[in-house]
CSV table of C-alpha atoms in Angstrom, one decimal:
chain,number,residue,atom,x,y,z
S,1,HIS,CA,18.8,13.4,30.5
S,2,PRO,CA,15.4,12.8,30.5
S,3,ILE,CA,12.8,13.1,27.6
S,4,GLY,CA,10.0,14.9,27.7
S,5,ALA,CA,6.3,12.9,27.3
S,6,GLY,CA,5.2,12.8,23.6
S,7,LYS,CA,2.3,11.4,21.8
S,8,ILE,CA,2.8,8.8,19.5
S,9,ALA,CA,0.2,7.1,17.5
S,10,SER,CA,-0.3,3.4,17.7
S,11,MET,CA,0.8,1.1,15.2
S,12,GLY,CA,-2.4,-0.3,15.4
S,13,SER,CA,-1.7,-3.6,17.4
S,14,GLY,CA,-0.7,-4.1,21.0
S,15,SER,CA,0.9,-7.6,20.5
S,16,LEU,CA,4.3,-7.7,20.1
S,17,PRO,CA,4.5,-11.0,18.2
S,18,ALA,CA,1.9,-9.2,15.8
S,19,ILE,CA,4.4,-6.2,15.6
S,20,LYS,CA,7.0,-8.8,14.7
S,21,ALA,CA,5.9,-10.4,12.2
S,22,PHE,CA,4.2,-7.2,10.5
S,23,LEU,CA,8.0,-5.7,10.4
S,24,GLN,CA,9.5,-9.4,9.2
S,25,GLY,CA,6.9,-8.8,6.1
S,26,SER,CA,7.5,-5.2,5.8
S,27,GLN,CA,11.1,-6.1,5.1
S,28,TYR,CA,10.3,-8.7,2.6
S,29,PHE,CA,7.8,-6.8,0.9
S,30,ARG,CA,10.5,-4.0,0.3
S,31,ARG,CA,12.7,-6.5,-0.9
S,32,THR,CA,9.6,-7.8,-3.6
S,33,GLN,CA,9.7,-11.1,-1.7
S,34,TRP,CA,6.0,-11.4,-2.4
S,35,ASP,CA,5.3,-14.9,-1.0
S,36,SER,CA,7.4,-14.1,2.3
S,37,ALA,CA,6.1,-11.1,2.8
S,38,ALA,CA,2.3,-12.6,2.6
S,39,ALA,CA,3.0,-15.2,4.7
S,40,ALA,CA,4.5,-13.0,7.1
S,41,PHE,CA,1.5,-10.7,7.3
S,42,LYS,CA,-0.9,-13.7,7.4
S,43,GLU,CA,0.9,-14.3,10.8
S,44,ALA,CA,0.8,-10.8,11.8
S,45,VAL,CA,-3.2,-10.9,11.2
S,46,THR,CA,-3.6,-14.3,12.7
S,47,LEU,CA,-1.9,-13.2,15.8
S,48,ASP,CA,-3.8,-9.8,15.8
S,49,SER,CA,-7.4,-10.1,13.9
S,50,THR,CA,-7.7,-6.1,14.4
S,51,PHE,CA,-4.3,-5.1,12.8
S,52,GLY,CA,-5.6,-3.0,10.2
S,53,ILE,CA,-2.1,-1.8,8.8
S,54,ALA,CA,-1.3,-5.5,8.7
S,55,TYR,CA,-4.3,-6.0,6.1
S,56,LEU,CA,-3.3,-3.5,4.2
S,57,HIS,CA,0.3,-4.8,3.7
S,58,LEU,CA,-1.3,-8.4,3.2
S,59,SER,CA,-3.2,-7.4,0.3
S,60,GLN,CA,-0.6,-5.4,-1.4
S,61,ALA,CA,1.8,-8.6,-1.2
S,62,LEU,CA,-1.1,-10.9,-2.3
S,63,GLY,CA,-1.6,-8.5,-5.1
S,64,TRP,CA,1.6,-9.4,-6.5
S,65,SER,CA,2.0,-13.2,-5.5
S,66,GLN,CA,-1.5,-14.2,-6.7
S,67,GLY,CA,-2.6,-11.2,-9.0
S,68,THR,CA,-4.6,-8.1,-8.8
S,69,GLY,CA,-8.1,-8.8,-8.0
S,70,ASN,CA,-7.7,-12.2,-5.7
S,71,ALA,CA,-10.4,-12.4,-3.2
S,72,GLU,CA,-7.9,-12.7,-0.2
S,73,GLY,CA,-6.3,-9.7,-1.3
S,74,ILE,CA,-10.0,-7.7,-1.5
S,75,ALA,CA,-10.7,-9.3,1.7
S,76,ALA,CA,-7.7,-8.1,3.3
S,77,ASN,CA,-8.2,-4.3,1.9
S,78,LEU,CA,-11.6,-4.1,2.7
S,79,ARG,CA,-11.0,-5.5,6.5
S,80,ALA,CA,-8.0,-2.9,6.7
S,81,GLY,CA,-10.6,0.0,5.6
S,82,GLN,CA,-13.3,-1.3,8.4
S,83,LEU,CA,-10.2,-1.2,11.2
S,84,VAL,CA,-9.6,2.7,10.8
S,85,ARG,CA,-9.9,4.1,14.4
S,86,PRO,CA,-9.0,6.8,16.6
S,87,GLY,CA,-5.6,6.2,18.2
S,88,LEU,CA,-3.8,5.3,14.5
S,89,SER,CA,-1.3,7.6,13.0
S,90,PRO,CA,-2.6,9.9,10.7
S,91,HIS,CA,-0.6,8.2,7.8
S,92,ASP,CA,-2.1,4.6,8.4
S,93,SER,CA,-5.5,6.2,8.8
S,94,LEU,CA,-5.4,7.6,5.2
S,95,MET,CA,-3.8,4.5,3.5
S,96,MET,CA,-6.2,2.0,5.3
S,97,THR,CA,-9.1,4.1,4.3
S,98,ALA,CA,-7.9,4.2,0.9
S,99,ALA,CA,-7.8,0.8,0.9
S,100,GLY,CA,-11.4,0.1,2.3
S,101,HIS,CA,-12.4,2.4,-0.5
S,102,TYR,CA,-10.3,0.4,-3.3
S,103,ALA,CA,-11.9,-3.3,-2.2
S,104,LYS,CA,-15.1,-1.7,-3.1
S,105,GLY,CA,-14.0,0.0,-6.2
S,106,GLY,CA,-10.8,-1.5,-7.6
S,107,PHE,CA,-10.4,-5.1,-9.4
S,108,ASN,CA,-13.6,-6.4,-8.1
S,109,GLY,CA,-15.4,-8.1,-10.6
S,110,SER,CA,-18.7,-7.0,-11.5
S,111,ASN,CA,-18.8,-5.0,-8.2
S,112,ARG,CA,-16.7,-2.5,-9.5
S,113,SER,CA,-17.8,1.1,-8.2
S,114,PRO,CA,-15.9,4.3,-10.2
S,115,ALA,CA,-17.0,6.7,-7.2
S,116,GLU,CA,-15.4,4.2,-4.7
S,117,LEU,CA,-12.4,4.0,-7.0
S,118,HIS,CA,-12.0,7.7,-7.2
S,119,ALA,CA,-12.7,7.9,-3.7
S,120,ALA,CA,-9.4,5.6,-2.9
S,121,ILE,CA,-7.7,7.3,-5.5
S,122,ALA,CA,-8.3,10.6,-3.8
S,123,THR,CA,-7.3,9.4,-0.1
S,124,VAL,CA,-3.8,8.3,-1.4
S,125,ARG,CA,-3.3,10.8,-3.3
S,126,ALA,CA,-4.0,13.0,0.0
S,127,ALA,CA,-1.5,10.9,1.8
S,128,THR,CA,1.3,12.1,-0.8
S,129,GLU,CA,0.1,15.5,-0.1
S,130,GLN,CA,0.5,15.2,3.7
S,131,TYR,CA,3.5,12.8,3.3
S,132,PRO,CA,5.4,14.1,0.1
S,133,ASN,CA,8.3,11.9,1.3
S,134,ASP,CA,6.5,8.4,2.0
S,135,PRO,CA,7.5,6.1,-1.0
S,136,GLU,CA,4.8,3.9,-0.1
S,137,ALA,CA,2.2,6.5,-0.8
S,138,TRP,CA,3.7,7.5,-4.1
S,139,TYR,CA,4.0,3.9,-5.0
S,140,TRP,CA,0.5,2.9,-4.1
S,141,LEU,CA,-0.9,6.3,-5.8
S,142,GLY,CA,1.1,5.0,-8.9
S,143,ASP,CA,0.0,1.5,-8.7
S,144,MET,CA,-4.1,2.3,-8.3
S,145,ARG,CA,-4.0,4.9,-11.3
S,146,TYR,CA,-1.7,2.6,-13.6
S,147,HIS,CA,-4.0,-0.4,-13.2
S,148,ASN,CA,-7.4,1.5,-12.9
S,149,ASP,CA,-7.0,5.4,-14.4
S,150,TYR,CA,-7.2,4.9,-18.3
S,151,THR,CA,-6.6,8.7,-18.6
S,152,LEU,CA,-3.4,8.1,-17.0
S,153,SER,CA,-0.4,8.7,-19.6
S,154,GLU,CA,2.6,6.6,-19.6
S,155,ARG,CA,4.9,9.7,-18.8
S,156,GLU,CA,2.5,10.4,-15.9
S,157,ALA,CA,2.4,7.0,-14.5
S,158,LEU,CA,6.3,6.7,-14.6
S,159,SER,CA,6.7,10.3,-12.8
S,160,LEU,CA,4.4,8.9,-10.0
S,161,PHE,CA,6.8,5.7,-9.6
S,162,ASP,CA,9.8,7.8,-10.0
S,163,HIS,CA,8.5,9.9,-6.9
S,164,SER,CA,8.6,6.7,-5.0
S,165,ILE,CA,12.2,5.9,-5.7
S,166,GLN,CA,13.3,9.6,-5.3
S,167,ALA,CA,11.6,9.2,-1.5
S,168,ASP,CA,13.4,5.7,-1.1
S,169,SER,CA,15.6,4.3,-3.5
S,170,ASP,CA,15.8,1.0,-1.3
S,171,PHE,CA,11.9,0.4,-1.6
S,172,ALA,CA,12.0,-2.0,-4.7
S,173,PRO,CA,8.2,-2.1,-5.4
S,174,ALA,CA,8.3,1.1,-6.9
S,175,TYR,CA,10.9,-0.1,-9.6
S,176,ILE,CA,8.3,-2.9,-11.1
S,177,HIS,CA,6.4,-0.7,-13.2
S,178,ALA,CA,8.7,2.1,-13.6
S,179,ILE,CA,11.3,0.0,-15.0
S,180,GLU,CA,8.4,-1.3,-17.9
S,181,LEU,CA,7.5,2.1,-18.2
S,182,ALA,CA,10.8,3.6,-19.0
S,183,TYR,CA,11.3,0.5,-21.2
S,184,ARG,CA,8.3,1.2,-23.5
S,185,ASN,CA,9.7,5.2,-24.1
């Protein structure tokens, strides 16, 4: 039977090869295969230089494979923030906005901006409130705060990663700091 017309938000790319590379990278990322994820996300943004969510995921994969604060990862976050535009899903818009703030305020050497970092954390926190079952939003909130919020207790940090794991137990990146924090306690 016919399905009624529905409005769906764009992934941010009209290039099927770019979307395919992004989805492959997402599978690698979920399995903590950082180098393969980064390669696939790089392919996605090479095929479509306006594919903002792919830049966001590229920055995360590079953070794990090359270290937090690497120049290429910061540039990818900044580019993701620049590509927020009408037509994207509200979720992706929030995450990409957070990425742009994070690039300006997070691990960025002497250019660190507490106001931008606060805006990044507030934006990803809004994503967890709007999408309470999104493992990526909880993971990223935990990761941002774990690395930047010196008022965060280990118990509270563990709780953030636990939210991610509870939302999707197959989302492997959330386990890395959760295991580290559980081991300490």
